[in-house]
Short mmCIF file of C-alpha atoms in Angstrom, two decimals:
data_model
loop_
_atom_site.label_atom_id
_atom_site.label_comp_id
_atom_site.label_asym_id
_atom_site.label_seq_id
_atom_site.Cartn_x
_atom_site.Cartn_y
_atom_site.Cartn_z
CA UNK A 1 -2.21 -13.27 -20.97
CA UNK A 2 -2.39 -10.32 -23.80
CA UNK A 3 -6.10 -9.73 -24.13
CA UNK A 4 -5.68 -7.72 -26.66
CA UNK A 5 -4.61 -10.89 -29.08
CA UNK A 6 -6.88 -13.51 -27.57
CA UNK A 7 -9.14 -14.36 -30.43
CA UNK A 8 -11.43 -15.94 -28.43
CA UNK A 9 -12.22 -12.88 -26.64
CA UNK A 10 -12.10 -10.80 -29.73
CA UNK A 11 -14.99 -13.27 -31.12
CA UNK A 12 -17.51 -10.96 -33.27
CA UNK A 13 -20.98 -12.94 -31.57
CA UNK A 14 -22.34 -12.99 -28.17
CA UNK A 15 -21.25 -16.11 -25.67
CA UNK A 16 -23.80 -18.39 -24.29
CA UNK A 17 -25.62 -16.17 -21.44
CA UNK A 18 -24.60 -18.68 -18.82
CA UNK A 19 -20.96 -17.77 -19.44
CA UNK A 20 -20.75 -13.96 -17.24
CA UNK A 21 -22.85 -13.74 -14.26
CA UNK A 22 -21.93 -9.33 -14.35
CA UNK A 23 -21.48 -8.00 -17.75
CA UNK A 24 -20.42 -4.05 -17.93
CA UNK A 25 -20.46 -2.96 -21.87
CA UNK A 26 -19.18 -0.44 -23.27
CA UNK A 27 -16.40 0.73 -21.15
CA UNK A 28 -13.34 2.59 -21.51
CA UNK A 29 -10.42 0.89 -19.95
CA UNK A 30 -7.12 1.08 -18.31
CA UNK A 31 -6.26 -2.37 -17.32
CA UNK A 32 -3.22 -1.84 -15.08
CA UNK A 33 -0.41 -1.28 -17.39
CA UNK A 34 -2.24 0.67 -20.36
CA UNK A 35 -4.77 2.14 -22.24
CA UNK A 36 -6.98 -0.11 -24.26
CA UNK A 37 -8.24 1.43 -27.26
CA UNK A 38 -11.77 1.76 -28.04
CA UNK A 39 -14.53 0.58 -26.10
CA UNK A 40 -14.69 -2.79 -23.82
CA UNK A 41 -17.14 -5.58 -22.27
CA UNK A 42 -15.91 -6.82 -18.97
CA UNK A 43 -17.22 -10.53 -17.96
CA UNK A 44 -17.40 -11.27 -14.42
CA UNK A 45 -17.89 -14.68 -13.27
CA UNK A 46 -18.00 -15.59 -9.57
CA UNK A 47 -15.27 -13.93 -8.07
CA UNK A 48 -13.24 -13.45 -11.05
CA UNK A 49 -13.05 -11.92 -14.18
CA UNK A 50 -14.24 -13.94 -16.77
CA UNK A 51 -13.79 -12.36 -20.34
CA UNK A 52 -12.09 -9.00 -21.59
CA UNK A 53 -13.72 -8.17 -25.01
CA UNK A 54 -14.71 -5.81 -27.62
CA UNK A 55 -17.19 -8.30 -29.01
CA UNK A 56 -20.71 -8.83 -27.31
CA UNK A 57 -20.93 -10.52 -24.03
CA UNK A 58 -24.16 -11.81 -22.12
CA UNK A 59 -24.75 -11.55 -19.00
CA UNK A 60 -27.28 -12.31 -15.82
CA UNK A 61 -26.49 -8.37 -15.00
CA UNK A 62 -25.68 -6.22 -17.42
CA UNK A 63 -23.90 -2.46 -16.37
CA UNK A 64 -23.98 0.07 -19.05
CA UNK A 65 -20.40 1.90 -18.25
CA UNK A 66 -21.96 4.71 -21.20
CA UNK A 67 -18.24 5.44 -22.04
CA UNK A 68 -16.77 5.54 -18.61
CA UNK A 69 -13.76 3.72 -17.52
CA UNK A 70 -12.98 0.81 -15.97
CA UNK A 71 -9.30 0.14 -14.22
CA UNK A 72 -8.78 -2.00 -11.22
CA UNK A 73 -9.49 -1.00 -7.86
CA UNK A 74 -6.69 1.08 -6.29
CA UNK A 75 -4.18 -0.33 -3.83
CA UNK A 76 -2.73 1.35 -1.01
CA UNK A 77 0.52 0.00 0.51
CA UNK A 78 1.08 1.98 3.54
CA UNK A 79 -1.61 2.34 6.22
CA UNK A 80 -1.64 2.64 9.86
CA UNK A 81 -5.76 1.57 11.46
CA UNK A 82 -5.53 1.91 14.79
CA UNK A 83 -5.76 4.72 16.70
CA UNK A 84 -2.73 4.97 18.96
CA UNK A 85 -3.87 8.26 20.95
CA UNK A 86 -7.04 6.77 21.63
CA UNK A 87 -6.34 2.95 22.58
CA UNK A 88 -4.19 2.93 26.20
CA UNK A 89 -6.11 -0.04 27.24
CA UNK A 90 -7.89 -3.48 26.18
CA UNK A 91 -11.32 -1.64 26.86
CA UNK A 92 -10.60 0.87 24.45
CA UNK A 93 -8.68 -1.16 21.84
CA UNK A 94 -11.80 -3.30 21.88
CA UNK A 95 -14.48 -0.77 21.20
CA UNK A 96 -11.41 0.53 18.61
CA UNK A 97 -11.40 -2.54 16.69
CA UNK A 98 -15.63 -3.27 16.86
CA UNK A 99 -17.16 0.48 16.59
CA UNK A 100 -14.20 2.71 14.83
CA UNK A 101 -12.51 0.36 12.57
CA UNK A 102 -15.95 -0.85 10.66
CA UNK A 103 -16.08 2.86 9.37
CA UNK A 104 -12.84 3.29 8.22
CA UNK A 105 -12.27 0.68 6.25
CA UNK A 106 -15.76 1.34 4.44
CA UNK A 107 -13.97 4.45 3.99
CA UNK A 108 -11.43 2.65 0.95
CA UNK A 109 -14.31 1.38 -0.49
CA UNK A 110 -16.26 4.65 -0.97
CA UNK A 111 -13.25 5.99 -2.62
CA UNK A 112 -12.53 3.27 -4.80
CA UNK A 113 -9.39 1.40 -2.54
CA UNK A 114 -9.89 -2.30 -2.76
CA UNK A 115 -6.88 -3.43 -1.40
CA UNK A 116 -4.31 -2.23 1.67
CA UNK A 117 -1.51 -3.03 4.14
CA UNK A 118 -0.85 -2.48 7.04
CA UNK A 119 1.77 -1.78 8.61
CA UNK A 120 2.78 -1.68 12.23
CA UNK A 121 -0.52 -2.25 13.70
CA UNK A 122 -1.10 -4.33 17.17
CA UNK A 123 -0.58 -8.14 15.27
CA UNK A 124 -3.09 -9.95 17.32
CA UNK A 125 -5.70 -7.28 16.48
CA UNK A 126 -4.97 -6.44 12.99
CA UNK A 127 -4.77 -10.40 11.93
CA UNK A 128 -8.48 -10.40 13.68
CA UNK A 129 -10.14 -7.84 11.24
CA UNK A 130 -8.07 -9.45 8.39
CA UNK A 131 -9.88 -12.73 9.53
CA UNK A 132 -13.10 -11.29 9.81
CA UNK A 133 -13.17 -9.40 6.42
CA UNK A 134 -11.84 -12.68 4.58
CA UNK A 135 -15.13 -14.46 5.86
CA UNK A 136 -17.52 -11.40 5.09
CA UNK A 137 -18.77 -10.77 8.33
CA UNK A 138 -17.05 -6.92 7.98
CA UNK A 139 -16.84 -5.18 5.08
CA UNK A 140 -13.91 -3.42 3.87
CA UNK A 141 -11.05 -3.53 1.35
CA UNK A 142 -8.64 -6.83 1.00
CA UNK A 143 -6.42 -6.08 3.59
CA UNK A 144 -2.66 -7.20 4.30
CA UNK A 145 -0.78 -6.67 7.18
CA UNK A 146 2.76 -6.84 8.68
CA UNK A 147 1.49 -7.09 12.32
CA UNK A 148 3.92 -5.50 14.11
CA UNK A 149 6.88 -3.66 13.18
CA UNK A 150 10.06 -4.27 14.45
CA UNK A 151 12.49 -1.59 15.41
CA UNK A 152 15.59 -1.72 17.41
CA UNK A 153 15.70 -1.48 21.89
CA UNK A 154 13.64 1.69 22.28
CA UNK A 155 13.71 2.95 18.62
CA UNK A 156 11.13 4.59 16.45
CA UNK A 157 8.65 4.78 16.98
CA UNK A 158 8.42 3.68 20.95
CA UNK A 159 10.06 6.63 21.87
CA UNK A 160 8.91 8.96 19.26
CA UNK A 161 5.51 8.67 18.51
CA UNK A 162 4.48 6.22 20.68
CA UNK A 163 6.46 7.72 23.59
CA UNK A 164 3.36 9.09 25.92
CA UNK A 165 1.22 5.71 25.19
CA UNK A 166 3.84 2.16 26.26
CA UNK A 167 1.00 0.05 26.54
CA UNK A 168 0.00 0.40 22.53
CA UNK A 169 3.82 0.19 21.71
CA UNK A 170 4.16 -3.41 23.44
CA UNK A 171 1.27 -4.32 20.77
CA UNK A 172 2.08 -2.18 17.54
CA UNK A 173 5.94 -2.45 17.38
CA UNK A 174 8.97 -5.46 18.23
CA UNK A 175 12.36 -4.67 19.88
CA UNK A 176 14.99 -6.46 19.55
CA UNK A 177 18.58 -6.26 20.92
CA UNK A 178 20.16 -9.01 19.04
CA UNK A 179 20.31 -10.71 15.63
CA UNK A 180 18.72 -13.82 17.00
CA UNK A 181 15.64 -11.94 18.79
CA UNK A 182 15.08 -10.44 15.30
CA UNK A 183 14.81 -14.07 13.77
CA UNK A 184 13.22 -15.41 16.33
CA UNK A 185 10.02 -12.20 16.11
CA UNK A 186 9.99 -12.73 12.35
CA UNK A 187 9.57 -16.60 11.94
CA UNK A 188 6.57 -15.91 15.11
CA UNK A 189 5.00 -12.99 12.78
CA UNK A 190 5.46 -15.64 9.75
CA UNK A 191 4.16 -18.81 11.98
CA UNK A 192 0.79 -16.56 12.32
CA UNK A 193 0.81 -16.00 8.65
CA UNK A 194 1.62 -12.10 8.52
CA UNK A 195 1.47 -11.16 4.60
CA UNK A 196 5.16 -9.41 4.77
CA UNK A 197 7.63 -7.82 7.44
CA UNK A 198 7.99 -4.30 8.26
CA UNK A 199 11.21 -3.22 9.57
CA UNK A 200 12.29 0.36 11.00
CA UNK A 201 15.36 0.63 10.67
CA UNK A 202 15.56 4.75 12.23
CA UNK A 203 13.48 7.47 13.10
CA UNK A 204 11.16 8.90 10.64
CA UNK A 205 12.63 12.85 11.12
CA UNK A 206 16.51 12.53 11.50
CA UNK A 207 17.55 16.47 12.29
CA UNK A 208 20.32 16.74 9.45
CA UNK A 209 23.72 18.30 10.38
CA UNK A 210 23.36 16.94 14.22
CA UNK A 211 26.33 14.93 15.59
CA UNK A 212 24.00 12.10 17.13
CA UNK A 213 20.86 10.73 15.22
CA UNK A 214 18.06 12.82 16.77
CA UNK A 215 14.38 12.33 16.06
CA UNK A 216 12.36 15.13 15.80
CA UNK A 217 8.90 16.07 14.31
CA UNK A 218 6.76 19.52 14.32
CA UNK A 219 3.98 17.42 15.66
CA UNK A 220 5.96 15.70 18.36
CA UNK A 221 8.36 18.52 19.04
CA UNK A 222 10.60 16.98 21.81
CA UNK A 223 13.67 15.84 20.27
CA UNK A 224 14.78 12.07 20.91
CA UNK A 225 17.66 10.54 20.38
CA UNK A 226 18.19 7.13 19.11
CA UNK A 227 20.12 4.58 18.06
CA UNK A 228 19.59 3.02 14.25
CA UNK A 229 19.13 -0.42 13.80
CA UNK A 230 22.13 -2.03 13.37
CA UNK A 231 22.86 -3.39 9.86
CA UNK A 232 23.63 -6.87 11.39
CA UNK A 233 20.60 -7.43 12.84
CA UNK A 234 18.26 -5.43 10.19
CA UNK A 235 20.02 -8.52 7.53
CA UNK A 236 19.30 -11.19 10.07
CA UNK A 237 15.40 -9.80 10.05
CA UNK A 238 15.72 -9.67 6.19
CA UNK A 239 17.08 -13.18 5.81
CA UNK A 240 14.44 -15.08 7.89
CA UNK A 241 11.39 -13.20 6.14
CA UNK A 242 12.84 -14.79 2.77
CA UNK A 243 13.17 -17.88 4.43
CA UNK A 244 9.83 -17.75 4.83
CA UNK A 245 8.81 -16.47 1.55
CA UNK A 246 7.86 -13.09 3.04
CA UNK A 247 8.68 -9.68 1.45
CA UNK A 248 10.64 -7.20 3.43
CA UNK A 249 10.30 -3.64 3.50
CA UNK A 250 12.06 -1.09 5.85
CA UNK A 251 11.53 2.16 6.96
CA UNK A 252 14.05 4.40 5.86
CA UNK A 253 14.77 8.07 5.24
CA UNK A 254 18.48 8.89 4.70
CA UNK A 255 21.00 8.01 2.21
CA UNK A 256 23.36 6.53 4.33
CA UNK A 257 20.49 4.27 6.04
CA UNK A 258 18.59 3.25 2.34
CA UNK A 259 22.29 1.63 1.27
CA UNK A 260 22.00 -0.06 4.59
CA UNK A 261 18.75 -1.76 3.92
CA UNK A 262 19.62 -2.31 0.25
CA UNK A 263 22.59 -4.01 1.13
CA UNK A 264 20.93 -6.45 3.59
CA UNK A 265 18.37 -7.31 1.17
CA UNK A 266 15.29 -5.30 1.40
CA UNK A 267 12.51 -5.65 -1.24
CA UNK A 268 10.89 -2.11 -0.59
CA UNK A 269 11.68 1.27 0.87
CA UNK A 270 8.95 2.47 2.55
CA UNK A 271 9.29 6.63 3.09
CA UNK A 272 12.03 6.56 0.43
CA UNK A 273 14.75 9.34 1.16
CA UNK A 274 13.25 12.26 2.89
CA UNK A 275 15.30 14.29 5.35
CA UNK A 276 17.92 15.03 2.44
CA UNK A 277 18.26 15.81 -1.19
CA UNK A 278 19.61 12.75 -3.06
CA UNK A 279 22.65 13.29 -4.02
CA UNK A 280 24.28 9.65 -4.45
CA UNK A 281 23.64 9.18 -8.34
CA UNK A 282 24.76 5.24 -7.60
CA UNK A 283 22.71 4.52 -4.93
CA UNK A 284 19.55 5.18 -7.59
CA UNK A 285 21.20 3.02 -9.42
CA UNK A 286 21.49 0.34 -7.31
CA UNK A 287 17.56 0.72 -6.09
CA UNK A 288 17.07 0.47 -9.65
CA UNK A 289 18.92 -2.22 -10.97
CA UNK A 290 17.56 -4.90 -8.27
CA UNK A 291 14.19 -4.08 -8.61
CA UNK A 292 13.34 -2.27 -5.00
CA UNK A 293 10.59 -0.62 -4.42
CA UNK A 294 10.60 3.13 -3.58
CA UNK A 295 7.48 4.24 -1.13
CA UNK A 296 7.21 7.88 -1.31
CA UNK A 297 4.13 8.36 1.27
CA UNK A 298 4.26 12.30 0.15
CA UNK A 299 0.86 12.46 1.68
CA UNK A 300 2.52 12.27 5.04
CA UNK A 301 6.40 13.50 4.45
CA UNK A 302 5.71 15.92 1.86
CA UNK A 303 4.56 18.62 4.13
CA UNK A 304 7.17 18.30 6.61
CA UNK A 305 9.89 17.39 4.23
CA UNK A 306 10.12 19.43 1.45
CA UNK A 307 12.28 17.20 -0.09
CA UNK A 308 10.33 14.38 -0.60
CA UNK A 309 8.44 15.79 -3.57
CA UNK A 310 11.83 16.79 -5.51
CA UNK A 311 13.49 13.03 -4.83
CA UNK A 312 10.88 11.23 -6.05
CA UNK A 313 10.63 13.33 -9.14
CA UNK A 314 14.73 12.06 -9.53
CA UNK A 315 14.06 8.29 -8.62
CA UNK A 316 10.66 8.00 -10.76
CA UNK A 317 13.08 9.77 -13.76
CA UNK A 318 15.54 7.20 -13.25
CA UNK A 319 13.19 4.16 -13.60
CA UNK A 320 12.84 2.90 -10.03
CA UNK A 321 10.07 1.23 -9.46
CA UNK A 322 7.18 3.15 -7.32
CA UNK A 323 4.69 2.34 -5.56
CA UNK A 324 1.41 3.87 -3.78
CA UNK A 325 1.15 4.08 -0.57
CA UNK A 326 -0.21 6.94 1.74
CA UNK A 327 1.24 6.02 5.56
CA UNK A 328 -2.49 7.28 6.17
CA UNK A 329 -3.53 7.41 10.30
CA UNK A 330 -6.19 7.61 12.29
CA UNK A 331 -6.51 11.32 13.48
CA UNK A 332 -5.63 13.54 9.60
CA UNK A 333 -8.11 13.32 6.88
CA UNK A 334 -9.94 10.74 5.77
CA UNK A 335 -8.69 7.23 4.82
CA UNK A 336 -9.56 6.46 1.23
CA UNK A 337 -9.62 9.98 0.42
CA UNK A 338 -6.05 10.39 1.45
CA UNK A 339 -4.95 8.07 -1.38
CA UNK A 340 -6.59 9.99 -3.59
CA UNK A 341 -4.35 12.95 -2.57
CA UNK A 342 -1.64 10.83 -2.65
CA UNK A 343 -1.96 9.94 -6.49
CA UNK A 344 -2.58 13.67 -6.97
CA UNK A 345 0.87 14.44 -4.92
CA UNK A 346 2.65 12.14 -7.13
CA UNK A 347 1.36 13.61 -9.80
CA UNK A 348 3.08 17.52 -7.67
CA UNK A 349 6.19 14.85 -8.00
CA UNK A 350 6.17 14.62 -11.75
CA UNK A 351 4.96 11.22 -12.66
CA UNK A 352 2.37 11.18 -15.42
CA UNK A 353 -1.25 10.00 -14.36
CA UNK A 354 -0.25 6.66 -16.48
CA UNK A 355 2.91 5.89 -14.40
CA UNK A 356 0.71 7.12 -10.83
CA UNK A 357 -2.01 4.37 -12.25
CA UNK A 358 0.25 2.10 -12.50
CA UNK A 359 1.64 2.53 -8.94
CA UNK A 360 -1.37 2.26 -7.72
CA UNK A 361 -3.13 -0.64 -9.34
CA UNK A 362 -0.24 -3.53 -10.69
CA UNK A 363 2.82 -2.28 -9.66
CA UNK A 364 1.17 -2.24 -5.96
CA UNK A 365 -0.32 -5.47 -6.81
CA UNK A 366 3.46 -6.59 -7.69
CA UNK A 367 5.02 -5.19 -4.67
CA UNK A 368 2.83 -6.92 -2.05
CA UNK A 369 3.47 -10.27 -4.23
CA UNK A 370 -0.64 -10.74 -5.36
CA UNK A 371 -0.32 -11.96 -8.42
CA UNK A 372 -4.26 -12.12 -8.48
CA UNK A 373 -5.14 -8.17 -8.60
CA UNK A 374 -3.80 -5.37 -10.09
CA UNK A 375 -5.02 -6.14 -13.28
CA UNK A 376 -8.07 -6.00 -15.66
CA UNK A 377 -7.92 -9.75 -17.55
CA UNK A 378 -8.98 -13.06 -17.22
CA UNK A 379 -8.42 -15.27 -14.21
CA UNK A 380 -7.85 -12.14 -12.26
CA UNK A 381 -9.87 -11.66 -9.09
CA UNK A 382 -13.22 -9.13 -10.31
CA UNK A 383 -11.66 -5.72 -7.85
CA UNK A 384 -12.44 -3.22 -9.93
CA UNK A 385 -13.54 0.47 -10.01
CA UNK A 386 -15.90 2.58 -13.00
CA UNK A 387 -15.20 6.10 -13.11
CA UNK A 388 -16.99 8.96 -15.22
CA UNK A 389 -13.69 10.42 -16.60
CA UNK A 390 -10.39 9.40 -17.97
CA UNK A 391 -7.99 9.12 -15.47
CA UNK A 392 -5.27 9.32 -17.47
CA UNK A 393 -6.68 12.87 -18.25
CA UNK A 394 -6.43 14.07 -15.03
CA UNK A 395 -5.38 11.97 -11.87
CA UNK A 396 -8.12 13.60 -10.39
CA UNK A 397 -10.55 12.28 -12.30
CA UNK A 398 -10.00 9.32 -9.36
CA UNK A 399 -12.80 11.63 -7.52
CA UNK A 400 -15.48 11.01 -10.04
CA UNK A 401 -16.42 7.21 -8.73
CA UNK A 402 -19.00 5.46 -10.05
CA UNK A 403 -18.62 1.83 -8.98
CA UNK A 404 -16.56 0.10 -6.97
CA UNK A 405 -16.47 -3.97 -7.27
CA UNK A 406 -14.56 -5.94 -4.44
CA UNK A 407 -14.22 -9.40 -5.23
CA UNK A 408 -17.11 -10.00 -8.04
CA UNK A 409 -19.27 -7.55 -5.93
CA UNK A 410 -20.60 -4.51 -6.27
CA UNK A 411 -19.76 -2.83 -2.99
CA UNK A 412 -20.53 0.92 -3.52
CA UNK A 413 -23.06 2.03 -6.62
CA UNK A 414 -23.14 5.60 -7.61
CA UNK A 415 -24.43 4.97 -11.01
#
């Protein structure tokens, strides 16, 4: 719907007061895609917003934005909750899940995050908070989750990052030998109503120029080898997700390994190309041309990879579709506030605060197939954040947080 030609909501008098149970006047706004010009009146209604308008509106509440700017909350698509150096049992997974995990995800909110997935966390776990935020009794950010990830017989990351703690692995990550195993795990991860599949289809930190593929990381500095998924089985995975209606995305960090995954069908890569410039002009275009997704996660692989930065500059130049998503973890920073950096790393990577807006708000929204976020207009659900500069300024300007709305509620009020 083009609010913007909508002459209902361009009306020049005030609708009935029973119309907007939230009203905020007089905002600036970026509604997912664009710029709006001039000043705005938001209607919120329930859990959805109700009216996007330059005219009056009435309201039960009324919010005087005073000129600041209203865009929809921001959307993470890479996040890892649970703490696998801490949890080595189902004593301390529990106390993980009821007395750390609360604070975290408040965490998104107080930084304006209002949706994220996750991806690779223990399923049975993960699908509980999910549960227990849908029916209110925690509060946090809408989340989505993969459940596990699935990797091939001891791949990444069972013996790479998860190498000192098998106990969390059997929860956090699938293996699977054989093309019918992978099926088999995805229509189970489907049949408990996972939001998409996460596949890993090699190591995160392939050593370039060695004869075998050998994982290594400065934090984890014991070298492993391993063996990559193998393409057979990664389309089998890929197949019986989109049987399902479930989106695909796959971890991936060479050349060699992204035409892999493209080639069996993935919607998204998640890491993108790291461990080596790009230097495969078609395989950009091919990314390009059918639409997949390109996950930088700079806030993680930027610092050990300094080629991350410069290859997403070349893929966001070429027109491939990006989207945000931090591969934050329990242990380095502070979730919420490491999306923030990530925005402002994209922005290191070239993109203009426009094009990291949109990555983070509806092309997100479009990636993890939620056709109700993403976007400020009517019929969409009411997740939206106020800020006291324009971020399309500054990227930065993220940091000056006003509001945050989750869902037709105000969950965090600075004003």
């Amino acid at each position: 719907m083009d609010i913007q030609s909508d002459s209902n909501a361009l009306a020049p008098t005030a609708e009935p007061e029973s119309r907007h149970d939230i009203v905020i006047s007089g905002a600036r706004i970026f509604d997912g895609h664009k710029e709006l010009s001039g000043t705005w009146n938001v209607g919120i209604t329930g859990h959805t917003i109700s009216a996007v308008s330059q005219a009056p509106l009435a309201g039960r509440k009324q919010i005087e934005a005073d000129g600041g700017w209203v865009m929809p909350g921001l959307i993470d698509t890479h996040v890892h909750l649970i703490n696998f150096a801490v949890v080595t049992d189902p004593e301390s997974l529990d106390d993980y899940v009821c007395n750390v995990a609360p604070a975290i995800l408040d965490h998104f909110l107080q930084h304006g995050i209002t949706c994220v997935k996750s991806v690779g966390d223990p399923t049975t776990e993960i699908l509980d908070i999910r549960a227990r935020l849908a029916a209110g009794s925690l509060r946090g950010p809408r989340l989505l989750v993969t459940g596990c990830s699935i990797t091939g017989r001891d791949g990444h990351p069972v013996s790479t990052v998860f190498g000192g703690n098998k106990w969390y692995a059997a929860r956090a990550v699938g293996e699977v030998e054989s093309a019918q195993m992978m099926r088999d795990l995805v229509h189970h991860l489907a049949d408990r109503k996972v939001d998409a599949i996460k596949l890993v289809s090699e190591g995160a930190c392939c050593m370039p120029g060695s004869p075998k593929y050998v994982w290594q990381n400065p934090v984890f500095p014991v070298a492993v080898e391993l063996v990559r998924l193998p393409q057979n089985i990664l389309r089998a995975g890929i197949d019986a997700a989109h049987e399902r209606g479930l989106r695909v995305t796959v971890h991936s960090v060479q050349q060699d390994a992204a035409w892999e995954c493209i080639e069996a069908g993935a919607d998204g890569l998640e890491h993108g190309i790291t461990v080596e410039p790009i230097t495969d002009t078609r395989l950009i275009e091919t990314i390009r041309e059918r639409g997949i997704v390109y996950t930088p996660t700079l806030w993680i692989k930027g610092e050990m990879h300094p080629t991350s930065i410069p290859n997403t500059r070349l893929v966001t130049n070429a027109g491939v579709r990006i989207a945000c998503g931090s591969d934050s973890f329990p242990g380095r920073g502070m979730f919420g506030l490491n999306t923030i950096e990530e925005t402002e790393l994209l922005a290191s990577a070239g993109l203009s605060p426009a094009q990291i807006l949109v990555a983070a708000t509806s092309e997100a929204a479009k990636h993890l197939d939620r056709a109700d976020i993403g976007t400020i207009e009517p019929g969409k659900s009411a997740d939206m954040i106020l800020l006291a500069a324009s971020p399309l300024e500054n990227v930065s300007n993220l940091r000056t947080l006003k509001m945050t709305m989750l869902n037709g509620e105000i969950v965090v009020d600075r004003r």
